[in-house]
Short mmCIF file of C-alpha atoms in Angstrom, two decimals:
data_model
loop_
_atom_site.label_atom_id
_atom_site.label_comp_id
_atom_site.label_asym_id
_atom_site.label_seq_id
_atom_site.Cartn_x
_atom_site.Cartn_y
_atom_site.Cartn_z
CA UNK A 26 -58.90 38.90 55.11
CA UNK A 27 -60.18 36.12 52.84
CA UNK A 28 -63.38 35.62 54.67
CA UNK A 29 -66.40 36.19 52.41
CA UNK A 30 -69.31 34.35 51.10
CA UNK A 31 -67.52 33.60 47.74
CA UNK A 32 -64.79 31.99 49.66
CA UNK A 33 -67.05 29.98 51.78
CA UNK A 34 -69.03 28.78 48.59
CA UNK A 35 -65.95 27.74 46.98
CA UNK A 36 -64.82 25.80 49.88
CA UNK A 37 -68.19 24.17 50.05
CA UNK A 38 -68.08 23.11 46.36
CA UNK A 39 -64.52 21.69 46.80
CA UNK A 40 -65.43 19.73 50.05
CA UNK A 41 -68.63 18.53 48.24
CA UNK A 42 -66.57 17.28 45.45
CA UNK A 43 -64.28 15.42 48.06
CA UNK A 44 -67.42 13.92 49.58
CA UNK A 45 -68.72 12.84 46.19
CA UNK A 46 -65.55 11.20 45.32
CA UNK A 47 -65.87 9.26 48.79
CA UNK A 48 -69.23 8.03 47.88
CA UNK A 49 -68.22 6.99 44.36
CA UNK A 50 -68.56 3.47 43.21
CA UNK A 51 -66.04 1.05 44.78
CA UNK A 52 -63.93 0.52 41.50
CA UNK A 53 -63.46 4.27 41.37
CA UNK A 54 -61.88 4.43 44.83
CA UNK A 55 -59.04 2.05 44.16
CA UNK A 56 -55.70 3.68 44.35
CA UNK A 57 -53.86 4.41 41.00
CA UNK A 58 -50.86 2.40 42.47
CA UNK A 59 -49.42 0.83 45.53
CA UNK A 60 -46.08 1.34 46.96
CA UNK A 61 -43.72 -1.73 47.09
CA UNK A 62 -43.05 -2.69 50.64
CA UNK A 63 -39.17 -3.00 50.32
CA UNK A 64 -39.04 0.52 48.70
CA UNK A 65 -41.31 1.84 51.40
CA UNK A 66 -39.63 0.82 54.62
CA UNK A 67 -35.92 0.28 53.48
CA UNK A 68 -35.64 3.71 51.89
CA UNK A 69 -37.04 5.47 54.93
CA UNK A 70 -34.73 8.25 56.30
CA UNK A 71 -32.97 7.37 59.52
CA UNK A 72 -33.69 10.95 60.68
CA UNK A 73 -37.13 12.49 59.69
CA UNK A 74 -36.85 15.52 57.62
CA UNK A 75 -37.32 18.50 59.89
CA UNK A 76 -39.60 21.59 59.24
CA UNK A 77 -38.34 22.95 62.66
CA UNK A 78 -35.30 21.35 64.14
CA UNK A 79 -31.83 20.04 63.37
CA UNK A 80 -30.46 16.59 63.04
CA UNK A 81 -32.10 14.19 65.30
CA UNK A 82 -33.44 17.23 67.42
CA UNK A 83 -36.83 17.40 65.52
CA UNK A 84 -39.64 19.58 66.96
CA UNK A 85 -41.71 19.54 63.92
CA UNK A 86 -41.18 16.80 61.28
CA UNK A 87 -42.19 16.94 57.71
CA UNK A 88 -45.55 15.23 57.03
CA UNK A 89 -46.52 15.14 60.83
CA UNK A 90 -48.28 17.86 62.67
CA UNK A 91 -46.98 19.68 65.68
CA UNK A 92 -49.11 20.63 68.53
CA UNK A 93 -48.28 23.57 70.82
CA UNK A 94 -50.35 22.91 73.96
CA UNK A 95 -50.78 24.99 76.98
CA UNK A 96 -53.15 27.14 79.13
CA UNK A 97 -54.31 30.58 77.98
CA UNK A 98 -51.70 33.35 77.87
CA UNK A 99 -48.45 31.35 77.98
CA UNK A 100 -47.30 32.12 74.36
CA UNK A 101 -48.52 29.53 72.23
CA UNK A 102 -49.79 32.02 69.48
CA UNK A 103 -46.48 34.12 69.90
CA UNK A 104 -44.29 31.09 69.21
CA UNK A 105 -46.55 29.89 66.31
CA UNK A 106 -46.25 33.34 64.76
CA UNK A 107 -42.47 33.22 64.95
CA UNK A 108 -42.54 29.57 63.31
CA UNK A 109 -44.68 31.07 60.59
CA UNK A 110 -42.20 33.83 59.83
CA UNK A 111 -39.63 31.07 59.36
CA UNK A 112 -42.09 29.13 57.05
CA UNK A 113 -42.38 32.54 55.15
CA UNK A 114 -38.60 32.82 54.93
CA UNK A 115 -38.54 35.93 56.96
CA UNK A 116 -36.28 34.43 60.05
CA UNK A 117 -33.92 31.36 59.98
CA UNK A 118 -34.69 30.08 63.43
CA UNK A 119 -36.92 29.87 66.40
CA UNK A 120 -35.56 28.84 69.82
CA UNK A 121 -32.16 28.57 68.19
CA UNK A 122 -33.33 25.97 65.95
CA UNK A 123 -33.77 26.38 62.09
CA UNK A 124 -37.12 26.51 60.44
CA UNK A 125 -37.28 25.37 56.83
CA UNK A 126 -39.23 27.75 54.63
CA UNK A 127 -42.17 26.60 52.59
CA UNK A 128 -42.73 26.93 48.72
CA UNK A 129 -46.45 28.21 48.93
CA UNK A 130 -48.47 30.31 50.94
CA UNK A 131 -49.40 30.03 54.78
CA UNK A 132 -52.98 29.92 55.93
CA UNK A 133 -53.73 30.89 59.47
CA UNK A 134 -57.08 29.71 60.93
CA UNK A 135 -57.36 32.35 63.55
CA UNK A 136 -60.60 30.87 65.36
CA UNK A 137 -59.72 31.43 68.98
CA UNK A 138 -59.62 35.14 70.06
CA UNK A 139 -58.60 36.35 66.53
CA UNK A 140 -58.24 39.96 67.86
CA UNK A 141 -55.51 38.87 70.34
CA UNK A 142 -53.75 36.98 67.61
CA UNK A 143 -53.95 39.88 65.69
CA UNK A 144 -52.22 42.11 68.18
CA UNK A 145 -49.56 39.51 68.72
CA UNK A 146 -48.85 39.16 64.98
CA UNK A 147 -48.64 43.19 64.74
CA UNK A 148 -45.69 42.99 67.03
CA UNK A 149 -43.98 40.12 65.45
CA UNK A 150 -44.63 41.18 61.57
CA UNK A 151 -44.29 44.87 62.45
CA UNK A 152 -41.10 45.38 60.39
CA UNK A 153 -42.18 43.19 57.58
CA UNK A 154 -43.23 44.14 54.13
CA UNK A 155 -46.99 44.39 53.77
CA UNK A 156 -46.99 43.57 50.05
CA UNK A 157 -44.98 40.43 50.79
CA UNK A 158 -47.26 39.39 53.68
CA UNK A 159 -50.51 39.98 51.45
CA UNK A 160 -48.99 37.66 48.85
CA UNK A 161 -47.68 35.00 51.05
CA UNK A 162 -49.97 34.92 54.25
CA UNK A 163 -53.75 34.31 54.23
CA UNK A 164 -55.98 34.66 57.23
CA UNK A 165 -59.22 33.05 58.08
CA UNK A 166 -61.01 34.90 61.07
CA UNK A 167 -63.47 33.12 63.22
CA UNK A 168 -65.08 29.61 62.87
CA UNK A 169 -64.37 27.46 59.93
CA UNK A 170 -67.29 27.26 57.32
CA UNK A 171 -67.92 23.62 58.66
CA UNK A 172 -66.95 21.66 61.87
CA UNK A 173 -63.75 19.99 60.85
CA UNK A 174 -64.73 16.78 62.52
CA UNK A 175 -67.98 16.32 60.74
CA UNK A 176 -66.43 17.51 57.43
CA UNK A 177 -63.00 16.21 57.37
CA UNK A 178 -62.18 17.13 53.98
CA UNK A 179 -62.74 20.85 54.43
CA UNK A 180 -59.38 21.53 56.05
CA UNK A 181 -57.50 20.21 53.17
CA UNK A 182 -60.09 22.11 50.76
CA UNK A 183 -59.41 25.35 52.49
CA UNK A 184 -55.51 25.00 52.16
CA UNK A 185 -55.93 24.15 48.52
CA UNK A 186 -58.15 27.05 48.00
CA UNK A 187 -55.72 29.39 49.78
CA UNK A 188 -52.67 28.02 47.75
CA UNK A 189 -51.04 26.92 51.17
CA UNK A 190 -48.58 24.27 52.03
CA UNK A 191 -48.68 25.18 55.64
CA UNK A 192 -51.63 25.75 58.02
CA UNK A 193 -51.98 27.12 61.56
CA UNK A 194 -54.94 25.79 63.34
CA UNK A 195 -55.52 28.10 66.34
CA UNK A 196 -57.05 26.35 68.03
CA UNK A 197 -58.19 22.75 67.60
CA UNK A 198 -61.24 23.07 70.05
CA UNK A 199 -62.62 25.82 67.72
CA UNK A 200 -62.31 23.87 64.63
CA UNK A 201 -64.15 20.76 65.93
CA UNK A 202 -66.87 20.93 68.69
CA UNK A 203 -66.75 18.46 71.46
CA UNK A 204 -63.21 17.19 71.13
CA UNK A 205 -63.33 15.32 74.54
CA UNK A 206 -65.28 12.66 72.89
CA UNK A 207 -63.43 10.14 70.79
CA UNK A 208 -65.87 10.40 67.80
CA UNK A 209 -65.15 14.10 67.40
CA UNK A 210 -61.27 13.46 68.19
CA UNK A 211 -61.12 10.89 65.54
CA UNK A 212 -62.99 13.04 63.20
CA UNK A 213 -60.60 15.84 63.71
CA UNK A 214 -57.75 13.60 63.31
CA UNK A 215 -59.06 12.43 60.01
CA UNK A 216 -59.30 16.04 58.88
CA UNK A 217 -55.58 16.66 59.88
CA UNK A 218 -54.47 13.29 58.12
CA UNK A 219 -56.15 14.42 54.81
CA UNK A 220 -54.31 17.66 55.02
CA UNK A 221 -51.08 16.18 55.54
CA UNK A 222 -51.73 13.58 52.78
CA UNK A 223 -52.13 16.42 50.43
CA UNK A 224 -48.78 17.77 51.35
CA UNK A 225 -49.66 20.38 53.77
CA UNK A 226 -47.65 20.88 56.96
CA UNK A 227 -50.04 21.26 59.99
CA UNK A 228 -49.12 23.38 63.06
CA UNK A 229 -51.93 23.40 65.84
CA UNK A 230 -52.50 25.26 68.91
CA UNK A 231 -54.33 23.51 71.69
CA UNK A 232 -55.09 23.54 75.39
CA UNK A 233 -54.40 21.66 78.47
CA UNK A 234 -56.42 20.50 81.41
CA UNK A 235 -56.38 22.81 84.41
CA UNK A 236 -53.82 20.70 86.21
CA UNK A 237 -51.61 17.73 85.69
CA UNK A 238 -52.52 14.31 86.67
CA UNK A 239 -50.95 14.73 90.13
CA UNK A 240 -52.49 18.21 90.53
CA UNK A 241 -49.18 19.83 89.56
CA UNK A 242 -47.71 21.11 86.36
CA UNK A 243 -48.90 19.11 83.37
CA UNK A 244 -46.18 17.04 81.88
CA UNK A 245 -47.85 14.01 80.28
CA UNK A 246 -49.86 13.51 77.00
CA UNK A 247 -52.90 12.63 78.97
CA UNK A 248 -52.66 16.28 80.48
CA UNK A 249 -53.47 17.58 77.07
CA UNK A 250 -57.25 18.38 76.71
CA UNK A 251 -59.53 16.17 74.70
CA UNK A 252 -59.71 12.85 73.07
CA UNK A 253 -56.55 10.55 73.03
CA UNK A 254 -56.96 10.95 69.09
CA UNK A 255 -55.76 14.60 69.39
CA UNK A 256 -52.30 13.58 70.39
CA UNK A 257 -52.18 10.27 69.00
CA UNK A 258 -52.55 11.58 65.58
CA UNK A 259 -49.80 14.10 65.94
CA UNK A 260 -46.14 13.52 65.34
CA UNK A 261 -44.96 15.97 68.05
CA UNK A 262 -46.39 17.59 71.10
CA UNK A 263 -44.98 20.49 73.01
CA UNK A 264 -46.33 21.56 76.48
CA UNK A 265 -45.86 25.20 77.59
CA UNK A 266 -46.74 26.04 81.18
CA UNK A 267 -47.07 29.12 83.29
CA UNK A 268 -49.36 31.79 84.38
CA UNK A 269 -51.13 33.96 81.84
CA UNK A 270 -48.77 36.79 80.95
CA UNK A 271 -45.53 35.32 82.48
CA UNK A 272 -42.51 36.47 80.67
CA UNK A 273 -40.90 32.96 81.75
CA UNK A 274 -42.60 29.78 80.81
CA UNK A 275 -41.53 26.16 80.91
CA UNK A 276 -41.17 24.04 77.76
CA UNK A 277 -41.39 20.29 77.57
CA UNK A 278 -41.18 18.23 74.62
CA UNK A 279 -43.95 15.54 75.47
CA UNK A 280 -44.07 13.62 72.19
CA UNK A 281 -40.95 13.55 69.74
CA UNK A 282 -40.43 12.35 66.19
CA UNK A 283 -37.04 11.51 67.14
CA UNK A 284 -34.97 13.01 70.10
CA UNK A 285 -36.41 14.86 73.04
CA UNK A 286 -35.58 18.59 73.02
CA UNK A 287 -35.31 20.25 76.29
CA UNK A 288 -36.83 20.70 78.76
CA UNK A 289 -35.90 24.12 79.44
CA UNK A 290 -37.47 27.74 80.22
CA UNK A 291 -38.55 30.26 77.75
CA UNK A 292 -38.26 34.12 77.93
CA UNK A 293 -41.00 35.92 76.14
CA UNK A 294 -39.98 39.52 75.20
CA UNK A 295 -43.71 40.78 75.02
CA UNK A 296 -43.01 44.04 73.31
CA UNK A 297 -41.01 42.58 70.51
CA UNK A 298 -42.92 39.24 70.34
CA UNK A 299 -39.57 37.42 70.40
CA UNK A 300 -38.99 34.17 72.37
CA UNK A 301 -35.70 33.03 73.33
CA UNK A 302 -34.41 29.85 75.52
CA UNK A 303 -33.60 31.41 78.99
CA UNK A 304 -31.93 28.42 80.57
CA UNK A 305 -30.36 24.96 79.58
CA UNK A 306 -28.40 22.70 81.77
CA UNK A 307 -24.80 22.68 80.61
CA UNK A 308 -23.76 19.17 80.88
CA UNK A 309 -20.19 19.94 79.68
CA UNK A 310 -19.80 22.43 82.45
CA UNK A 311 -21.19 20.05 85.04
CA UNK A 312 -18.55 17.40 83.73
CA UNK A 313 -15.78 20.04 84.13
CA UNK A 314 -16.82 20.95 87.70
CA UNK A 315 -16.99 17.19 88.67
CA UNK A 316 -13.30 17.04 87.79
CA UNK A 317 -11.71 13.65 88.58
CA UNK A 318 -14.97 12.12 90.02
CA UNK A 319 -16.78 12.53 86.68
CA UNK A 320 -20.49 13.32 85.88
CA UNK A 321 -23.01 10.39 86.46
CA UNK A 322 -26.31 9.68 84.56
CA UNK A 323 -28.09 10.40 87.88
CA UNK A 324 -26.35 13.65 88.52
CA UNK A 325 -27.24 14.69 84.86
CA UNK A 326 -30.90 13.62 85.23
CA UNK A 327 -31.39 15.38 88.43
CA UNK A 328 -30.36 18.54 87.01
CA UNK A 329 -32.05 18.15 83.49
CA UNK A 330 -35.40 17.13 85.30
CA UNK A 331 -35.08 19.51 88.04
CA UNK A 332 -35.72 16.95 90.76
CA UNK A 333 -33.64 15.11 93.50
CA UNK A 334 -35.20 11.87 92.54
CA UNK A 335 -34.73 11.19 88.82
CA UNK A 336 -36.88 8.49 87.40
CA UNK A 337 -35.52 5.59 85.32
CA UNK A 338 -36.80 7.42 82.32
CA UNK A 339 -35.12 10.73 83.31
CA UNK A 340 -31.77 8.81 83.63
CA UNK A 341 -32.12 7.23 80.19
CA UNK A 342 -32.85 10.47 78.73
CA UNK A 343 -29.63 11.83 80.32
CA UNK A 344 -27.57 8.86 79.01
CA UNK A 345 -28.65 9.52 75.59
CA UNK A 346 -27.61 13.31 75.75
CA UNK A 347 -24.43 12.36 77.52
CA UNK A 348 -23.67 9.89 74.85
CA UNK A 349 -24.47 12.31 72.13
CA UNK A 350 -21.80 14.62 73.56
CA UNK A 351 -19.34 11.68 73.35
CA UNK A 352 -20.16 11.12 69.70
CA UNK A 353 -19.30 14.92 69.13
CA UNK A 354 -15.83 14.33 70.83
CA UNK A 355 -16.99 16.80 73.76
CA UNK A 356 -17.18 14.11 76.49
CA UNK A 357 -15.27 10.98 77.13
CA UNK A 358 -17.17 7.85 78.66
CA UNK A 359 -15.55 5.72 81.18
CA UNK A 360 -17.45 2.41 82.04
CA UNK A 361 -17.21 1.06 85.67
CA UNK A 362 -14.38 -1.16 86.95
CA UNK A 363 -16.15 -2.47 89.94
CA UNK A 364 -19.57 -4.02 90.39
CA UNK A 365 -22.13 -1.28 91.44
CA UNK A 366 -20.01 1.79 90.44
CA UNK A 367 -21.66 3.96 87.84
CA UNK A 368 -20.56 4.92 84.36
CA UNK A 369 -18.89 8.35 84.40
CA UNK A 370 -18.32 11.02 81.80
CA UNK A 371 -15.45 13.41 81.67
CA UNK A 372 -14.62 16.32 79.39
CA UNK A 373 -13.47 15.08 76.06
CA UNK A 374 -10.36 16.43 73.87
CA UNK A 375 -12.81 18.55 71.76
CA UNK A 376 -14.19 20.32 74.84
CA UNK A 377 -13.15 24.08 75.51
CA UNK A 378 -14.83 25.85 78.44
CA UNK A 379 -16.31 28.51 76.36
CA UNK A 380 -18.53 25.91 74.46
CA UNK A 381 -22.18 25.35 75.43
CA UNK A 382 -23.76 21.96 75.48
CA UNK A 383 -26.11 21.23 72.48
#
């Protein structure tokens, strides 16, 4: 472990240097150069580069943080470890979606129940080479040397000291005390943004309120615990929900860099520490079963949202997924010929029954 007095003193020296720079005379704080507006906006990629994801299905975008939120015991740390293995180049994908390897080390801030995180990591990294892990993975155990909301420069300084281009914050509440207040939430968000500005990819574990806004399963951003700045400053938020220790938990993509991924159910294989997608709605198979009647957006939305009364938002999400399959040649879209009739989707020429919906 890299937790020792010398380490903390180095971090203090680097963070003090950052603070001194912020307190420098105004002329010393001017940026070296500005970016022309046309270049900045017109050369932006249509699809955000993905750390974790594929095409428009981006779960973790480059230069934006990813929050894995959920109550205790639903597998946030287990999934985070798998993503970190991907960043280390030790596995290609997580939940069937590719993870891009990093070029430097990974720093793990194991602040919330580090002993439990260590046991989870023992299962997941059990077959990996110890020398490789020692070279590429750095652990900080326990609270950070300073509250990250009060000293926002510390997170970036710790990553610089560790030689890391990826950091796991496990969890946010342990890095900044009092995150239910906007002052602390804004301070932590500043720490996060400073790290991102230095080229560090930020992965964060976080918690939810005890129940959703309507007393049921949390499924909105406001169900994530703490100040609004926690989620507002993040590029992607995933909600996991279930009882502690459940092998099957729900997965919802509450905030997306581009397309919404899921919802679906996850199956945790606790002995191996591997998580897989247990169930996804097969829209292609639904269209096949509907036959000459075709599949409507309402039918698709009801299945995807697992409700008999899908909302307008549910229906629009279903339409986007159906039209994506049209673009792939797997479905054919037929517009209504009479007022009041719905648009219907039918199997396309490229569809064969053995294929699965993306």
